[in-house]
mmCIF file as gemmi writes it, N, C-alpha and C atoms, coordinates in Angstrom:
data_model
loop_
_atom_site.group_PDB
_atom_site.id
_atom_site.type_symbol
_atom_site.label_atom_id
_atom_site.label_alt_id
_atom_site.label_comp_id
_atom_site.label_asym_id
_atom_site.label_entity_id
_atom_site.label_seq_id
_atom_site.pdbx_PDB_ins_code
_atom_site.Cartn_x
_atom_site.Cartn_y
_atom_site.Cartn_z
_atom_site.occupancy
_atom_site.B_iso_or_equiv
_atom_site.pdbx_formal_charge
_atom_site.auth_seq_id
_atom_site.auth_asym_id
_atom_site.pdbx_PDB_model_num
ATOM 1 N N . MET Axp A 1 ? 21.623 95.299 -157.71 1 0 ? 1 A 1
ATOM 2 C CA . MET Axp A 1 ? 22.692 94.339 -157.773 1 0 ? 1 A 1
ATOM 3 C C . MET Axp A 1 ? 23.592 94.669 -158.963 1 0 ? 1 A 1
ATOM 4 N N . THR Axp A 2 ? 24.896 94.55 -158.775 1 0 ? 2 A 1
ATOM 5 C CA . THR Axp A 2 ? 25.852 94.843 -159.837 1 0 ? 2 A 1
ATOM 6 C C . THR Axp A 2 ? 26.546 93.558 -160.278 1 0 ? 2 A 1
ATOM 7 N N . TYR Axp A 3 ? 26.645 93.389 -161.568 1 0 ? 3 A 1
ATOM 8 C CA . TYR Axp A 3 ? 27.273 92.212 -162.163 1 0 ? 3 A 1
ATOM 9 C C . TYR Axp A 3 ? 28.378 92.661 -163.114 1 0 ? 3 A 1
ATOM 10 N N . THR Axp A 4 ? 29.399 91.832 -163.245 1 0 ? 4 A 1
ATOM 11 C CA . THR Axp A 4 ? 30.425 92.079 -164.258 1 0 ? 4 A 1
ATOM 12 C C . THR Axp A 4 ? 30.48 90.871 -165.179 1 0 ? 4 A 1
ATOM 13 N N . TYR Axp A 5 ? 30.717 91.142 -166.447 1 0 ? 5 A 1
ATOM 14 C CA . TYR Axp A 5 ? 30.764 90.102 -167.466 1 0 ? 5 A 1
ATOM 15 C C . TYR Axp A 5 ? 31.995 90.323 -168.323 1 0 ? 5 A 1
ATOM 16 N N . LYS Axp A 6 ? 32.839 89.295 -168.424 1 0 ? 6 A 1
ATOM 17 C CA . LYS Axp A 6 ? 34.035 89.358 -169.265 1 0 ? 6 A 1
ATOM 18 C C . LYS Axp A 6 ? 33.626 89.004 -170.687 1 0 ? 6 A 1
ATOM 19 N N . THR Axp A 7 ? 33.775 89.972 -171.576 1 0 ? 7 A 1
ATOM 20 C CA . THR Axp A 7 ? 33.35 89.773 -172.958 1 0 ? 7 A 1
ATOM 21 C C . THR Axp A 7 ? 34.332 88.876 -173.707 1 0 ? 7 A 1
ATOM 22 N N . GLN Axp A 8 ? 33.845 88.315 -174.807 1 0 ? 8 A 1
ATOM 23 C CA . GLN Axp A 8 ? 34.67 87.468 -175.672 1 0 ? 8 A 1
ATOM 24 C C . GLN Axp A 8 ? 34.45 87.874 -177.121 1 0 ? 8 A 1
ATOM 25 N N . GLY Axp A 9 ? 35.528 88.064 -177.855 1 0 ? 9 A 1
ATOM 26 C CA . GLY Axp A 9 ? 35.447 88.334 -179.281 1 0 ? 9 A 1
ATOM 27 C C . GLY Axp A 9 ? 35.127 89.768 -179.654 1 0 ? 9 A 1
ATOM 28 N N . THR Axp A 10 ? 35.276 90.691 -178.715 1 0 ? 10 A 1
ATOM 29 C CA . THR Axp A 10 ? 34.985 92.099 -178.999 1 0 ? 10 A 1
ATOM 30 C C . THR Axp A 10 ? 36.14 92.979 -178.531 1 0 ? 10 A 1
ATOM 31 N N . CYS Axp A 11 ? 36.122 94.223 -178.967 1 0 ? 11 A 1
ATOM 32 C CA . CYS Axp A 11 ? 37.137 95.182 -178.536 1 0 ? 11 A 1
ATOM 33 C C . CYS Axp A 11 ? 36.964 95.542 -177.063 1 0 ? 11 A 1
ATOM 34 N N . SER Axp A 12 ? 35.712 95.584 -176.596 1 0 ? 12 A 1
ATOM 35 C CA . SER Axp A 12 ? 35.492 95.819 -175.169 1 0 ? 12 A 1
ATOM 36 C C . SER Axp A 12 ? 35.918 94.568 -174.407 1 0 ? 12 A 1
ATOM 37 N N . LYS Axp A 13 ? 36.368 94.767 -173.194 1 0 ? 13 A 1
ATOM 38 C CA . LYS Axp A 13 ? 36.893 93.647 -172.399 1 0 ? 13 A 1
ATOM 39 C C . LYS Axp A 13 ? 35.953 93.215 -171.286 1 0 ? 13 A 1
ATOM 40 N N . MET Axp A 14 ? 35.08 94.134 -170.835 1 0 ? 14 A 1
ATOM 41 C CA . MET Axp A 14 ? 34.207 93.818 -169.718 1 0 ? 14 A 1
ATOM 42 C C . MET Axp A 14 ? 32.973 94.723 -169.759 1 0 ? 14 A 1
ATOM 43 N N . ILE Axp A 15 ? 31.86 94.183 -169.242 1 0 ? 15 A 1
ATOM 44 C CA . ILE Axp A 15 ? 30.635 94.968 -169.108 1 0 ? 15 A 1
ATOM 45 C C . ILE Axp A 15 ? 30.23 94.925 -167.635 1 0 ? 15 A 1
ATOM 46 N N . THR Axp A 16 ? 29.939 96.084 -167.082 1 0 ? 16 A 1
ATOM 47 C CA . THR Axp A 16 ? 29.41 96.174 -165.723 1 0 ? 16 A 1
ATOM 48 C C . THR Axp A 16 ? 27.941 96.557 -165.848 1 0 ? 16 A 1
ATOM 49 N N . ILE Axp A 17 ? 27.09 95.752 -165.214 1 0 ? 17 A 1
ATOM 50 C CA . ILE Axp A 17 ? 25.643 95.927 -165.345 1 0 ? 17 A 1
ATOM 51 C C . ILE Axp A 17 ? 25.037 96.038 -163.962 1 0 ? 17 A 1
ATOM 52 N N . GLU Axp A 18 ? 24.255 97.093 -163.768 1 0 ? 18 A 1
ATOM 53 C CA . GLU Axp A 18 ? 23.537 97.263 -162.505 1 0 ? 18 A 1
ATOM 54 C C . GLU Axp A 18 ? 22.047 97.027 -162.775 1 0 ? 18 A 1
ATOM 55 N N . ILE Axp A 19 ? 21.465 96.107 -161.993 1 0 ? 19 A 1
ATOM 56 C CA . ILE Axp A 19 ? 20.064 95.74 -162.137 1 0 ? 19 A 1
ATOM 57 C C . ILE Axp A 19 ? 19.276 96.305 -160.957 1 0 ? 19 A 1
ATOM 58 N N . ASP Axp A 20 ? 18.085 96.827 -161.234 1 0 ? 20 A 1
ATOM 59 C CA . ASP Axp A 20 ? 17.218 97.401 -160.213 1 0 ? 20 A 1
ATOM 60 C C . ASP Axp A 20 ? 16.801 96.323 -159.205 1 0 ? 20 A 1
ATOM 61 N N . ASP Axp A 21 ? 16.263 96.759 -158.095 1 0 ? 21 A 1
ATOM 62 C CA . ASP Axp A 21 ? 15.852 95.841 -157.033 1 0 ? 21 A 1
ATOM 63 C C . ASP Axp A 21 ? 14.791 94.846 -157.49 1 0 ? 21 A 1
ATOM 64 N N . ASP Axp A 22 ? 14.036 95.173 -158.542 1 0 ? 22 A 1
ATOM 65 C CA . ASP Axp A 22 ? 13.016 94.251 -159.043 1 0 ? 22 A 1
ATOM 66 C C . ASP Axp A 22 ? 13.636 93.046 -159.75 1 0 ? 22 A 1
ATOM 67 N N . GLY Axp A 23 ? 14.952 93.098 -160.029 1 0 ? 23 A 1
ATOM 68 C CA . GLY Axp A 23 ? 15.653 91.993 -160.682 1 0 ? 23 A 1
ATOM 69 C C . GLY Axp A 23 ? 15.393 91.883 -162.169 1 0 ? 23 A 1
ATOM 70 N N . GLN Axp A 24 ? 14.641 92.837 -162.732 1 0 ? 24 A 1
ATOM 71 C CA . GLN Axp A 24 ? 14.258 92.739 -164.136 1 0 ? 24 A 1
ATOM 72 C C . GLN Axp A 24 ? 14.577 93.984 -164.956 1 0 ? 24 A 1
ATOM 73 N N . THR Axp A 25 ? 14.947 95.071 -164.287 1 0 ? 25 A 1
ATOM 74 C CA . THR Axp A 25 ? 15.14 96.336 -164.98 1 0 ? 25 A 1
ATOM 75 C C . THR Axp A 25 ? 16.6 96.775 -164.904 1 0 ? 25 A 1
ATOM 76 N N . ILE Axp A 26 ? 17.143 97.205 -166.041 1 0 ? 26 A 1
ATOM 77 C CA . ILE Axp A 26 ? 18.53 97.649 -166.113 1 0 ? 26 A 1
ATOM 78 C C . ILE Axp A 26 ? 18.629 99.075 -165.58 1 0 ? 26 A 1
ATOM 79 N N . LYS Axp A 27 ? 19.461 99.273 -164.572 1 0 ? 27 A 1
ATOM 80 C CA . LYS Axp A 27 ? 19.686 100.612 -164.019 1 0 ? 27 A 1
ATOM 81 C C . LYS Axp A 27 ? 20.83 101.317 -164.732 1 0 ? 27 A 1
ATOM 82 N N . ASN Axp A 28 ? 21.898 100.56 -165.034 1 0 ? 28 A 1
ATOM 83 C CA . ASN Axp A 28 ? 23.078 101.174 -165.62 1 0 ? 28 A 1
ATOM 84 C C . ASN Axp A 28 ? 23.929 100.101 -166.301 1 0 ? 28 A 1
ATOM 85 N N . VAL Axp A 29 ? 24.583 100.489 -167.381 1 0 ? 29 A 1
ATOM 86 C CA . VAL Axp A 29 ? 25.519 99.619 -168.084 1 0 ? 29 A 1
ATOM 87 C C . VAL Axp A 29 ? 26.754 100.438 -168.417 1 0 ? 29 A 1
ATOM 88 N N . SER Axp A 30 ? 27.932 99.86 -168.201 1 0 ? 30 A 1
ATOM 89 C CA . SER Axp A 30 ? 29.17 100.509 -168.645 1 0 ? 30 A 1
ATOM 90 C C . SER Axp A 30 ? 30.119 99.445 -169.186 1 0 ? 30 A 1
ATOM 91 N N . TYR Axp A 31 ? 30.824 99.827 -170.219 1 0 ? 31 A 1
ATOM 92 C CA . TYR Axp A 31 ? 31.785 98.936 -170.866 1 0 ? 31 A 1
ATOM 93 C C . TYR Axp A 31 ? 33.202 99.385 -170.529 1 0 ? 31 A 1
ATOM 94 N N . THR Axp A 32 ? 34.104 98.42 -170.468 1 0 ? 32 A 1
ATOM 95 C CA . THR Axp A 32 ? 35.536 98.698 -170.344 1 0 ? 32 A 1
ATOM 96 C C . THR Axp A 32 ? 36.162 98.394 -171.7 1 0 ? 32 A 1
ATOM 97 N N . GLY Axp A 33 ? 36.761 99.399 -172.313 1 0 ? 33 A 1
ATOM 98 C CA . GLY Axp A 33 ? 37.33 99.226 -173.646 1 0 ? 33 A 1
ATOM 99 C C . GLY Axp A 33 ? 36.261 99.406 -174.71 1 0 ? 33 A 1
ATOM 100 N N . GLY Axp A 34 ? 36.648 99.243 -175.95 1 0 ? 34 A 1
ATOM 101 C CA . GLY Axp A 34 ? 35.705 99.346 -177.054 1 0 ? 34 A 1
ATOM 102 C C . GLY Axp A 34 ? 35.54 100.768 -177.547 1 0 ? 34 A 1
ATOM 103 N N . CYS Axp A 35 ? 34.54 100.975 -178.391 1 0 ? 35 A 1
ATOM 104 C CA . CYS Axp A 35 ? 34.262 102.274 -179.006 1 0 ? 35 A 1
ATOM 105 C C . CYS Axp A 35 ? 33.445 103.123 -178.039 1 0 ? 35 A 1
ATOM 106 N N . ASN Axp A 36 ? 34.101 104.05 -177.386 1 0 ? 36 A 1
ATOM 107 C CA . ASN Axp A 36 ? 33.53 104.804 -176.283 1 0 ? 36 A 1
ATOM 108 C C . ASN Axp A 36 ? 32.161 105.42 -176.584 1 0 ? 36 A 1
ATOM 109 N N . GLY Axp A 37 ? 32.047 106.156 -177.649 1 0 ? 37 A 1
ATOM 110 C CA . GLY Axp A 37 ? 30.787 106.822 -177.964 1 0 ? 37 A 1
ATOM 111 C C . GLY Axp A 37 ? 29.656 105.849 -178.248 1 0 ? 37 A 1
ATOM 112 N N . ASN Axp A 38 ? 29.932 104.832 -179.051 1 0 ? 38 A 1
ATOM 113 C CA . ASN Axp A 38 ? 28.904 103.84 -179.375 1 0 ? 38 A 1
ATOM 114 C C . ASN Axp A 38 ? 28.432 103.104 -178.124 1 0 ? 38 A 1
ATOM 115 N N . LEU Axp A 39 ? 29.361 102.761 -177.263 1 0 ? 39 A 1
ATOM 116 C CA . LEU Axp A 39 ? 29.001 102.002 -176.073 1 0 ? 39 A 1
ATOM 117 C C . LEU Axp A 39 ? 28.251 102.855 -175.064 1 0 ? 39 A 1
ATOM 118 N N . LYS Axp A 40 ? 28.578 104.14 -174.999 1 0 ? 40 A 1
ATOM 119 C CA . LYS Axp A 40 ? 27.787 105.046 -174.157 1 0 ? 40 A 1
ATOM 120 C C . LYS Axp A 40 ? 26.372 105.161 -174.712 1 0 ? 40 A 1
ATOM 121 N N . GLY Axp A 41 ? 26.255 105.135 -176.018 1 0 ? 41 A 1
ATOM 122 C CA . GLY Axp A 41 ? 24.94 105.18 -176.659 1 0 ? 41 A 1
ATOM 123 C C . GLY Axp A 41 ? 24.112 103.952 -176.332 1 0 ? 41 A 1
ATOM 124 N N . ILE Axp A 42 ? 24.714 102.78 -176.428 1 0 ? 42 A 1
ATOM 125 C CA . ILE Axp A 42 ? 24.021 101.538 -176.062 1 0 ? 42 A 1
ATOM 126 C C . ILE Axp A 42 ? 23.568 101.609 -174.61 1 0 ? 42 A 1
ATOM 127 N N . ALA Axp A 43 ? 24.464 102.031 -173.73 1 0 ? 43 A 1
ATOM 128 C CA . ALA Axp A 43 ? 24.14 102.114 -172.306 1 0 ? 43 A 1
ATOM 129 C C . ALA Axp A 43 ? 22.953 103.047 -172.067 1 0 ? 43 A 1
ATOM 130 N N . ALA Axp A 44 ? 22.921 104.177 -172.752 1 0 ? 44 A 1
ATOM 131 C CA . ALA Axp A 44 ? 21.813 105.12 -172.585 1 0 ? 44 A 1
ATOM 132 C C . ALA Axp A 44 ? 20.501 104.538 -173.098 1 0 ? 44 A 1
ATOM 133 N N . LEU Axp A 45 ? 20.556 103.795 -174.191 1 0 ? 45 A 1
ATOM 134 C CA . LEU Axp A 45 ? 19.344 103.228 -174.776 1 0 ? 45 A 1
ATOM 135 C C . LEU Axp A 45 ? 18.741 102.098 -173.949 1 0 ? 45 A 1
ATOM 136 N N . VAL Axp A 46 ? 19.568 101.34 -173.225 1 0 ? 46 A 1
ATOM 137 C CA . VAL Axp A 46 ? 19.043 100.204 -172.466 1 0 ? 46 A 1
ATOM 138 C C . VAL Axp A 46 ? 18.656 100.577 -171.037 1 0 ? 46 A 1
ATOM 139 N N . LYS Axp A 47 ? 19.076 101.729 -170.57 1 0 ? 47 A 1
ATOM 140 C CA . LYS Axp A 47 ? 18.777 102.152 -169.198 1 0 ? 47 A 1
ATOM 141 C C . LYS Axp A 47 ? 17.265 102.248 -168.999 1 0 ? 47 A 1
ATOM 142 N N . GLY Axp A 48 ? 16.793 101.599 -167.94 1 0 ? 48 A 1
ATOM 143 C CA . GLY Axp A 48 ? 15.372 101.617 -167.608 1 0 ? 48 A 1
ATOM 144 C C . GLY Axp A 48 ? 14.54 100.573 -168.331 1 0 ? 48 A 1
ATOM 145 N N . ARG Axp A 49 ? 15.162 99.777 -169.184 1 0 ? 49 A 1
ATOM 146 C CA . ARG Axp A 49 ? 14.435 98.749 -169.941 1 0 ? 49 A 1
ATOM 147 C C . ARG Axp A 49 ? 14.53 97.402 -169.24 1 0 ? 49 A 1
ATOM 148 N N . LYS Axp A 50 ? 13.598 96.538 -169.565 1 0 ? 50 A 1
ATOM 149 C CA . LYS Axp A 50 ? 13.552 95.195 -168.997 1 0 ? 50 A 1
ATOM 150 C C . LYS Axp A 50 ? 14.616 94.313 -169.656 1 0 ? 50 A 1
ATOM 151 N N . ILE Axp A 51 ? 15.171 93.411 -168.867 1 0 ? 51 A 1
ATOM 152 C CA . ILE Axp A 51 ? 16.224 92.504 -169.344 1 0 ? 51 A 1
ATOM 153 C C . ILE Axp A 51 ? 15.772 91.754 -170.593 1 0 ? 51 A 1
ATOM 154 N N . ASP Axp A 52 ? 14.573 91.153 -170.572 1 0 ? 52 A 1
ATOM 155 C CA . ASP Axp A 52 ? 14.112 90.355 -171.715 1 0 ? 52 A 1
ATOM 156 C C . ASP Axp A 52 ? 14.007 91.181 -172.994 1 0 ? 52 A 1
ATOM 157 N N . GLU Axp A 53 ? 13.514 92.401 -172.877 1 0 ? 53 A 1
ATOM 158 C CA . GLU Axp A 53 ? 13.373 93.28 -174.04 1 0 ? 53 A 1
ATOM 159 C C . GLU Axp A 53 ? 14.74 93.56 -174.669 1 0 ? 53 A 1
ATOM 160 N N . VAL Axp A 54 ? 15.726 93.87 -173.838 1 0 ? 54 A 1
ATOM 161 C CA . VAL Axp A 54 ? 17.064 94.185 -174.328 1 0 ? 54 A 1
ATOM 162 C C . VAL Axp A 54 ? 17.717 92.943 -174.931 1 0 ? 54 A 1
ATOM 163 N N . LYS Axp A 55 ? 17.602 91.814 -174.248 1 0 ? 55 A 1
ATOM 164 C CA . LYS Axp A 55 ? 18.168 90.562 -174.781 1 0 ? 55 A 1
ATOM 165 C C . LYS Axp A 55 ? 17.613 90.26 -176.16 1 0 ? 55 A 1
ATOM 166 N N . ASN Axp A 56 ? 16.304 90.335 -176.304 1 0 ? 56 A 1
ATOM 167 C CA . ASN Axp A 56 ? 15.665 90.003 -177.582 1 0 ? 56 A 1
ATOM 168 C C . ASN Axp A 56 ? 16.052 90.973 -178.687 1 0 ? 56 A 1
ATOM 169 N N . THR Axp A 57 ? 16.31 92.212 -178.344 1 0 ? 57 A 1
ATOM 170 C CA . THR Axp A 57 ? 16.678 93.218 -179.33 1 0 ? 57 A 1
ATOM 171 C C . THR Axp A 57 ? 18.13 93.082 -179.78 1 0 ? 57 A 1
ATOM 172 N N . LEU Axp A 58 ? 19.031 92.781 -178.846 1 0 ? 58 A 1
ATOM 173 C CA . LEU Axp A 58 ? 20.465 92.827 -179.144 1 0 ? 58 A 1
ATOM 174 C C . LEU Axp A 58 ? 21.104 91.482 -179.505 1 0 ? 58 A 1
ATOM 175 N N . ALA Axp A 59 ? 20.476 90.389 -179.135 1 0 ? 59 A 1
ATOM 176 C CA . ALA Axp A 59 ? 21.067 89.065 -179.373 1 0 ? 59 A 1
ATOM 177 C C . ALA Axp A 59 ? 21.284 88.822 -180.861 1 0 ? 59 A 1
ATOM 178 N N . GLY Axp A 60 ? 22.463 88.335 -181.179 1 0 ? 60 A 1
ATOM 179 C CA . GLY Axp A 60 ? 22.773 87.934 -182.548 1 0 ? 60 A 1
ATOM 180 C C . GLY Axp A 60 ? 23.36 89.025 -183.429 1 0 ? 60 A 1
ATOM 181 N N . ILE Axp A 61 ? 23.473 90.236 -182.933 1 0 ? 61 A 1
ATOM 182 C CA . ILE Axp A 61 ? 24.078 91.314 -183.728 1 0 ? 61 A 1
ATOM 183 C C . ILE Axp A 61 ? 25.573 91.024 -183.88 1 0 ? 61 A 1
ATOM 184 N N . LYS Axp A 62 ? 26.065 91.153 -185.094 1 0 ? 62 A 1
ATOM 185 C CA . LYS Axp A 62 ? 27.479 90.903 -185.377 1 0 ? 62 A 1
ATOM 186 C C . LYS Axp A 62 ? 28.19 92.215 -185.686 1 0 ? 62 A 1
ATOM 187 N N . CYS Axp A 63 ? 29.496 92.238 -185.467 1 0 ? 63 A 1
ATOM 188 C CA . CYS Axp A 63 ? 30.328 93.403 -185.761 1 0 ? 63 A 1
ATOM 189 C C . CYS Axp A 63 ? 31.276 93.019 -186.899 1 0 ? 63 A 1
ATOM 190 N N . GLY Axp A 64 ? 31.007 93.534 -188.087 1 0 ? 64 A 1
ATOM 191 C CA . GLY Axp A 64 ? 31.851 93.196 -189.23 1 0 ? 64 A 1
ATOM 192 C C . GLY Axp A 64 ? 31.866 91.703 -189.472 1 0 ? 64 A 1
ATOM 193 N N . ILE Axp A 65 ? 33.07 91.134 -189.553 1 0 ? 65 A 1
ATOM 194 C CA . ILE Axp A 65 ? 33.19 89.689 -189.8 1 0 ? 65 A 1
ATOM 195 C C . ILE Axp A 65 ? 33.18 88.872 -188.512 1 0 ? 65 A 1
ATOM 196 N N . LYS Axp A 66 ? 33.167 89.559 -187.376 1 0 ? 66 A 1
ATOM 197 C CA . LYS Axp A 66 ? 33.145 88.858 -186.086 1 0 ? 66 A 1
ATOM 198 C C . LYS Axp A 66 ? 31.794 88.176 -185.891 1 0 ? 66 A 1
ATOM 199 N N . GLN Axp A 67 ? 31.785 87.107 -185.147 1 0 ? 67 A 1
ATOM 200 C CA . GLN Axp A 67 ? 30.553 86.363 -184.883 1 0 ? 67 A 1
ATOM 201 C C . GLN Axp A 67 ? 29.743 86.95 -183.737 1 0 ? 67 A 1
ATOM 202 N N . THR Axp A 68 ? 30.221 88.025 -183.135 1 0 ? 68 A 1
ATOM 203 C CA . THR Axp A 68 ? 29.547 88.665 -182.011 1 0 ? 68 A 1
ATOM 204 C C . THR Axp A 68 ? 29.785 90.174 -182.095 1 0 ? 68 A 1
ATOM 205 N N . SER Axp A 69 ? 29.296 90.894 -181.112 1 0 ? 69 A 1
ATOM 206 C CA . SER Axp A 69 ? 29.47 92.35 -181.047 1 0 ? 69 A 1
ATOM 207 C C . SER Axp A 69 ? 29.289 92.771 -179.595 1 0 ? 69 A 1
ATOM 208 N N . CYS Axp A 70 ? 29.537 94.029 -179.314 1 0 ? 70 A 1
ATOM 209 C CA . CYS Axp A 70 ? 29.312 94.525 -177.948 1 0 ? 70 A 1
ATOM 210 C C . CYS Axp A 70 ? 27.833 94.433 -177.554 1 0 ? 70 A 1
ATOM 211 N N . PRO Axp A 71 ? 26.889 94.755 -178.453 1 0 ? 71 A 1
ATOM 212 C CA . PRO Axp A 71 ? 25.486 94.565 -178.083 1 0 ? 71 A 1
ATOM 213 C C . PRO Axp A 71 ? 25.143 93.081 -177.842 1 0 ? 71 A 1
ATOM 214 N N . ASP Axp A 72 ? 25.657 92.201 -178.684 1 0 ? 72 A 1
ATOM 215 C CA . ASP Axp A 72 ? 25.417 90.767 -178.512 1 0 ? 72 A 1
ATOM 216 C C . ASP Axp A 72 ? 26.006 90.276 -177.199 1 0 ? 72 A 1
ATOM 217 N N . GLN Axp A 73 ? 27.181 90.768 -176.842 1 0 ? 73 A 1
ATOM 218 C CA . GLN Axp A 73 ? 27.798 90.374 -175.573 1 0 ? 73 A 1
ATOM 219 C C . GLN Axp A 73 ? 26.954 90.856 -174.388 1 0 ? 73 A 1
ATOM 220 N N . LEU Axp A 74 ? 26.33 92.012 -174.503 1 0 ? 74 A 1
ATOM 221 C CA . LEU Axp A 74 ? 25.429 92.489 -173.458 1 0 ? 74 A 1
ATOM 222 C C . LEU Axp A 74 ? 24.235 91.542 -173.334 1 0 ? 74 A 1
ATOM 223 N N . ALA Axp A 75 ? 23.689 91.105 -174.456 1 0 ? 75 A 1
ATOM 224 C CA . ALA Axp A 75 ? 22.578 90.147 -174.426 1 0 ? 75 A 1
ATOM 225 C C . ALA Axp A 75 ? 22.997 88.856 -173.724 1 0 ? 75 A 1
ATOM 226 N N . LYS Axp A 76 ? 24.196 88.374 -174.005 1 0 ? 76 A 1
ATOM 227 C CA . LYS Axp A 76 ? 24.705 87.159 -173.351 1 0 ? 76 A 1
ATOM 228 C C . LYS Axp A 76 ? 24.879 87.388 -171.85 1 0 ? 76 A 1
ATOM 229 N N . ALA Axp A 77 ? 25.386 88.54 -171.476 1 0 ? 77 A 1
ATOM 230 C CA . ALA Axp A 77 ? 25.558 88.86 -170.06 1 0 ? 77 A 1
ATOM 231 C C . ALA Axp A 77 ? 24.208 88.894 -169.352 1 0 ? 77 A 1
ATOM 232 N N . LEU Axp A 78 ? 23.218 89.502 -169.974 1 0 ? 78 A 1
ATOM 233 C CA . LEU Axp A 78 ? 21.889 89.579 -169.384 1 0 ? 78 A 1
ATOM 234 C C . LEU Axp A 78 ? 21.255 88.196 -169.253 1 0 ? 78 A 1
ATOM 235 N N . ASP Axp A 79 ? 21.526 87.339 -170.218 1 0 ? 79 A 1
ATOM 236 C CA . ASP Axp A 79 ? 21.039 85.955 -170.144 1 0 ? 79 A 1
ATOM 237 C C . ASP Axp A 79 ? 21.642 85.246 -168.923 1 0 ? 79 A 1
ATOM 238 N N . GLU Axp A 80 ? 22.925 85.435 -168.698 1 0 ? 80 A 1
ATOM 239 C CA . GLU Axp A 80 ? 23.578 84.827 -167.535 1 0 ? 80 A 1
ATOM 240 C C . GLU Axp A 80 ? 23.002 85.389 -166.223 1 0 ? 80 A 1
ATOM 241 N N . ILE Axp A 81 ? 22.732 86.685 -166.193 1 0 ? 81 A 1
ATOM 242 C CA . ILE Axp A 81 ? 22.149 87.292 -164.997 1 0 ? 81 A 1
ATOM 243 C C . ILE Axp A 81 ? 20.78 86.67 -164.706 1 0 ? 81 A 1
ATOM 244 N N . GLU Axp A 82 ? 19.972 86.511 -165.74 1 0 ? 82 A 1
ATOM 245 C CA . GLU Axp A 82 ? 18.65 85.883 -165.556 1 0 ? 82 A 1
ATOM 246 C C . GLU Axp A 82 ? 18.781 84.463 -165.019 1 0 ? 82 A 1
ATOM 247 N N . LYS Axp A 83 ? 19.722 83.712 -165.583 1 0 ? 83 A 1
ATOM 248 C CA . LYS Axp A 83 ? 19.918 82.323 -165.121 1 0 ? 83 A 1
ATOM 249 C C . LYS Axp A 83 ? 20.336 82.297 -163.66 1 0 ? 83 A 1
ATOM 250 N N . GLN Axp A 84 ? 21.231 83.201 -163.247 1 0 ? 84 A 1
ATOM 251 C CA . GLN Axp A 84 ? 21.66 83.279 -161.842 1 0 ? 84 A 1
ATOM 252 C C . GLN Axp A 84 ? 20.5 83.627 -160.935 1 0 ? 84 A 1
ATOM 253 N N . ASN Axp A 85 ? 19.66 84.549 -161.369 1 0 ? 85 A 1
ATOM 254 C CA . ASN Axp A 85 ? 18.541 85.006 -160.544 1 0 ? 85 A 1
ATOM 255 C C . ASN Axp A 85 ? 17.422 83.974 -160.449 1 0 ? 85 A 1
ATOM 256 N N . ASN Axp A 86 ? 17.372 83.045 -161.398 1 0 ? 86 A 1
ATOM 257 C CA . ASN Axp A 86 ? 16.317 82.034 -161.402 1 0 ? 86 A 1
ATOM 258 C C . ASN Axp A 86 ? 16.715 80.736 -160.711 1 0 ? 86 A 1
ATOM 259 N N . GLN Axp A 87 ? 17.91 80.704 -160.182 1 0 ? 87 A 1
ATOM 260 C CA . GLN Axp A 87 ? 18.368 79.473 -159.507 1 0 ? 87 A 1
ATOM 261 C C . GLN Axp A 87 ? 17.796 79.379 -158.119 1 0 ? 87 A 1
């Protein structure tokens, strides 16, 4: 299943997330906008990992003086995906 998430408060504008058929494993992540190399790095590191593990690792990370970051926005997106899947 593929999901899109409109980010808030970051240089990236959107995150596209593909979840494996098990509903718990990240198959692929791509960002629109933002720091290309760093975001490709994040995507490579989370590929194949469980949603909960990634959320717990990335939630709350800030970028400079901003109250959020691209990793934090990914954690928020994954939280929304879990909520949708549990309805």
